[in-house]
mmCIF file of N, CA and C in Angstrom:
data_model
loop_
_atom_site.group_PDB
_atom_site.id
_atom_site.type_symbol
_atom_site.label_atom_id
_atom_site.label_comp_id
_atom_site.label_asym_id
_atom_site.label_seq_id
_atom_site.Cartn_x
_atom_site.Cartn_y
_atom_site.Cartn_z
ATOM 1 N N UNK T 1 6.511 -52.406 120.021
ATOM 2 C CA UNK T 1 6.368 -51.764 121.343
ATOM 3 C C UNK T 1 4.984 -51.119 121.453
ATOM 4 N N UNK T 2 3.816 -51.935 121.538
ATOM 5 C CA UNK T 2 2.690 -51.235 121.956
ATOM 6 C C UNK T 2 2.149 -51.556 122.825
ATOM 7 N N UNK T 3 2.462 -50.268 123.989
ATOM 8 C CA UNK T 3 2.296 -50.476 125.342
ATOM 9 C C UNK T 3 1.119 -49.448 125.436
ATOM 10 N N UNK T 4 0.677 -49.898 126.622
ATOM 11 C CA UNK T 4 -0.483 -49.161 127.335
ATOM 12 C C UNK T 4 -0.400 -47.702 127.214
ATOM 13 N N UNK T 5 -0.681 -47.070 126.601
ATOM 14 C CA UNK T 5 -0.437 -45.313 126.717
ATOM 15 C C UNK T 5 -0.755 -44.893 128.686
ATOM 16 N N UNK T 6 -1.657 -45.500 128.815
ATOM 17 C CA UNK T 6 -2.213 -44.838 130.479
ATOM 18 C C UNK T 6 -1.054 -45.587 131.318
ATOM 19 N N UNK T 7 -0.298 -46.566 131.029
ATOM 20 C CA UNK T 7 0.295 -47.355 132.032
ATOM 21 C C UNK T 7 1.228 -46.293 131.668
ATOM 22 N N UNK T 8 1.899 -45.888 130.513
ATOM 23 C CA UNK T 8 3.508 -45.159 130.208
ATOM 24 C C UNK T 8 2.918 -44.018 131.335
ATOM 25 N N UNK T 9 2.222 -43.461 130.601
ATOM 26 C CA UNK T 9 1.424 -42.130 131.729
ATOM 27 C C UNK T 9 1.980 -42.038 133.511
ATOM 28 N N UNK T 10 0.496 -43.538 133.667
ATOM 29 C CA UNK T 10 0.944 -43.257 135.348
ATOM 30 C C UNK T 10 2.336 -43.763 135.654
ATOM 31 N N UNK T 11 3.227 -44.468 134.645
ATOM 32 C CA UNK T 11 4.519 -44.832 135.117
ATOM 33 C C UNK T 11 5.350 -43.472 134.982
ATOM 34 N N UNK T 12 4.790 -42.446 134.585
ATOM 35 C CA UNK T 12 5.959 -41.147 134.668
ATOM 36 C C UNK T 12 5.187 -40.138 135.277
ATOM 37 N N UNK T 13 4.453 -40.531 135.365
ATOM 38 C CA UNK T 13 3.509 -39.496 136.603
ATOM 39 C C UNK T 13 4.018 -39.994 137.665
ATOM 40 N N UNK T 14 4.442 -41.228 138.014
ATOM 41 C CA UNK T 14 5.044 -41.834 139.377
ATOM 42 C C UNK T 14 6.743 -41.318 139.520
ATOM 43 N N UNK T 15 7.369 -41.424 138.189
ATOM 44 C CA UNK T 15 8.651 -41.349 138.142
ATOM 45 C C UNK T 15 8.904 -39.185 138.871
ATOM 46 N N UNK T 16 7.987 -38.896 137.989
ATOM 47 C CA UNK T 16 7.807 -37.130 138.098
ATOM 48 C C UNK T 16 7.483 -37.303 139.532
ATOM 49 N N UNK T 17 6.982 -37.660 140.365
ATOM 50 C CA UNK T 17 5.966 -37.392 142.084
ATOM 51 C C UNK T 17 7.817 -37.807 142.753
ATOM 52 N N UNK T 18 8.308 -38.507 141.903
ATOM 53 C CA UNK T 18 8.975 -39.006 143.124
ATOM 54 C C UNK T 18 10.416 -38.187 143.122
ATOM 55 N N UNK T 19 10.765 -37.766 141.932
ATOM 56 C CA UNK T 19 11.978 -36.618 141.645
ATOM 57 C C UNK T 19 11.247 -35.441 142.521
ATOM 58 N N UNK T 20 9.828 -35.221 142.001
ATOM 59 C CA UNK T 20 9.781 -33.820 142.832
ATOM 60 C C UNK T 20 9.693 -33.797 144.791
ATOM 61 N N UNK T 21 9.647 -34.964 144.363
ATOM 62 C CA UNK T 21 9.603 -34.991 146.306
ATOM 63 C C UNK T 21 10.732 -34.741 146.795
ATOM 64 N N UNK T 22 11.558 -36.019 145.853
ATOM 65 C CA UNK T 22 12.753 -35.560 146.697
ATOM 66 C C UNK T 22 13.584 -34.255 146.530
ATOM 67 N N UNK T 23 13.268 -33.729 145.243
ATOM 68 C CA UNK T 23 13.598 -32.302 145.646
ATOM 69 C C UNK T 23 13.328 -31.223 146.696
ATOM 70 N N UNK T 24 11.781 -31.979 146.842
ATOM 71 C CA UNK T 24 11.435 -31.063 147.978
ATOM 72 C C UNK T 24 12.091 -31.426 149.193
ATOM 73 N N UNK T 25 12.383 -32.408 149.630
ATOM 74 C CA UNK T 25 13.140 -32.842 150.992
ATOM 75 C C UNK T 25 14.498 -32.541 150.649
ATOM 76 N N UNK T 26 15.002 -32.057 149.502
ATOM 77 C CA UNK T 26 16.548 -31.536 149.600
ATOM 78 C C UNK T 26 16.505 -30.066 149.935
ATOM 79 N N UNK T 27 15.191 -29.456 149.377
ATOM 80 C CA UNK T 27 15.144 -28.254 149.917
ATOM 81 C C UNK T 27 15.246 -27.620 151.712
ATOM 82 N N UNK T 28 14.339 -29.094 151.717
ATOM 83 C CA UNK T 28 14.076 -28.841 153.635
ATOM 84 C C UNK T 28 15.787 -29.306 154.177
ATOM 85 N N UNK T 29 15.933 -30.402 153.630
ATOM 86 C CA UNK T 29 17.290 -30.360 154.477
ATOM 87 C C UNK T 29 17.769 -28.964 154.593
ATOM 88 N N UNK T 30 18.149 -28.707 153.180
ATOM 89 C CA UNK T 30 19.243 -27.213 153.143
ATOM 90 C C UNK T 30 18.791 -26.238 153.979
ATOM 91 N N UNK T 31 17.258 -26.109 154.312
ATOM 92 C CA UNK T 31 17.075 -24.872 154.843
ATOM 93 C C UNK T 31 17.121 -25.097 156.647
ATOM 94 N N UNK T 32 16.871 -26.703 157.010
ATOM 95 C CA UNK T 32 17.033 -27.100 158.281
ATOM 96 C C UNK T 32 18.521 -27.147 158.463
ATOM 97 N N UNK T 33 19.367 -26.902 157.485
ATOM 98 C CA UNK T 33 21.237 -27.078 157.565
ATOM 99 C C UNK T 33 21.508 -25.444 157.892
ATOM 100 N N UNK T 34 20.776 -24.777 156.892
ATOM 101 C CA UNK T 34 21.356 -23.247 157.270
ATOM 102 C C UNK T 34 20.521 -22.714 158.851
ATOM 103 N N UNK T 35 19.378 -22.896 158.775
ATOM 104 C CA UNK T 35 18.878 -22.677 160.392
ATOM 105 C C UNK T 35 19.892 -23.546 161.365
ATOM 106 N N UNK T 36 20.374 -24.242 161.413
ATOM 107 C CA UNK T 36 20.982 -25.041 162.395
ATOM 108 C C UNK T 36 22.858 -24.361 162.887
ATOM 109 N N UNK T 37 22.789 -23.444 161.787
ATOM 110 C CA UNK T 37 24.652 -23.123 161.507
ATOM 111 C C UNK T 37 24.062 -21.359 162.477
#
């Protein structure tokens, strides 16, 4: 298994951008759910 160190990299630098996003859009929902109630 000798893979690209920079490819593993930007492949979990991509995997990390995309968990934290969508955390961030679970945040906005929740807070556009409690403004809305």
């Amino acid at each position: 298994m000798a893979s690209d160190p920079r490819q593993v990299n930007s492949c979990q630098g991509a995997l990390v951008k995309m968990i934290t996003i969508r955390a961030i859009i679970d945040d906005i929902i929740k807070i556009a759910d409690q403004n809305s109630h």
